[in-house]
Amino acid sequence: MVDKIKNFLFDLKIWRSLKVRLFVIIFLIGLIPGIVVRAGIMQSYEDRAVAVRQSDVQNQLKIIANHLITYNYLPNPSSEVINAEIEQLANLYSGRVMIINGNLKVIKDTYGISEGKTIISSEVIKCMKGTGSARYDDNNGYIEITTPIVETVSEQMATETIPAGKELIRGVMLTSVSTDIITATMDALNRKALIITIIIIISLLALAILLANVLIRPFDRITNAIGEVKEGYTTDPISVPDYLETEHIVDAFNSLQSRMKILDDSRQEFVANVSHELKTPMTSVKVLADSLIAQQDAPAELYREFMVDIADEIERENKIINDLLALVKLDKAAAELNITGVNMNELTEIILKRLRPIARKNDVELLLVSTREIIAEVDEVKMSLILTNLIENAIKYNKKHGKVTVTLDADHQYFTIEVSDTGIGIPEDSMTRIYERFYRVDKSHSREIGGTGLGLAITRNAVLLHRGTIKVESKEGEGTTFLVKIPLTYLAV
Ligand code: ADP
């Protein structure tokens, strides 16, 4: 049950609040020293007060002890003067004084109850041997003091065995004095200290609440600022420079926000491009169909001719959609890579064989140069995409009687595919843009030869998924060379 309550208290959400923790820390930092100081002061007051009282009494007792010898009280304890002196001391300190002679017999007791009795206590016996003692009993509130009654041997008393000047212990004074007055003062002090403590606790509570609120305010400001961005009221970068920590959080948020903005912009641009690209073949189909409908008695050949055009446009639409689907698949990340050991020479030959009819149609010669056998850990389907797109482009953007050379090579770490053509080349200012989706150097030419502007975007994504690089060199009118470099062994992140 106790454990359950403990767990419940520890699990409380409130402890995870920085504000509550700050409050507790500030409060305890204020309170604990206060309590310790208070206890320390009370204790040292008590020690000091007891010591002062003890030394007062001991001084008085020494004087009386001397008088006891002077008045020869021990053998004859009837001296009025001494008795009055002893009674006065006992009254003054609300205590009890007992005079014990050398035979450990009580010859005077201010309480009058122990006279004639023998006292054998360790303190008294020690005192008989010359060591007086003082003991404070704080539970019962008194100090017990033993004082030896010492007689110094005079010239007249001196014998051979007892020389003059020797101190003889004739008896013991056993005194207990009350410390009620100290206890009463301490009680009064304690009461005052309690009131002061309560005032300090209330002030500390107020101060801790105030400080915790003030210290936590910048974090509230961050939450509000992020809330405004979330609601869409603003897209401006937020700024809370109060602490280094808040600045770091806000910086991280701002860079996340600007990255999301870039992603959002590129998504919007992509959607606009896709819609535009998909609309173009549809518009052509509509124009062709409308013109057929408009002609009342169109001859069968015209129908046929238009239908062939319509089929071409539909084919084009299909190609765009297929390319888009390939691109979306590649965007889905490396988790979908199907890595196997692929013989790159065989794969390239298969692709070249597939593309040879197009090359022949364009009057372009295809050449494969491979110096060694390359087995690489790659995704075969994505590798085919890379090779097909690069070689197909090299054929498409070539000249009559042109040439495409595919060169395969490898070192101990990487393999390279170089696709080089003798074609039209890429203008300098387009070089950085060719990997963008839907980017084409010459839109109408690319359209004529069936390009979608997605081929290189797909190729680059596929290369990056294999942790490779793609580079291009080109000279307008002379030709283009693409160089792809991919690790032989796949390095998962
Ligand atoms: P497309 O489907 O239009 O070929 P790509 O993304 O494959 O789209 O290529 C983008 C553009 O880069 C092409 O439109 C073309 O202008 C240019 N390009 C690509 N490869 C070559 C090349 N080998 N020679 C000349 N230009 C090229």
Coordinates of C-alpha atoms in Angstrom, one line a residue, residues 52-53 64 86 182 286 361 384 396-397:
V52 CA 28.7 29.6 32.2
R53 CA 26.4 28.3 34.9
I64 CA 33.0 27.3 50.2
I86 CA 25.7 26.4 51.9
I182 CA 18.3 27.7 30.7
K286 CA -9.4 16.6 -77.1
K361 CA 16.4 3.4 -86.0
S384 CA 18.7 -1.4 -65.1
K396 CA 18.0 10.0 -78.3
Y397 CA 20.2 13.2 -78.1

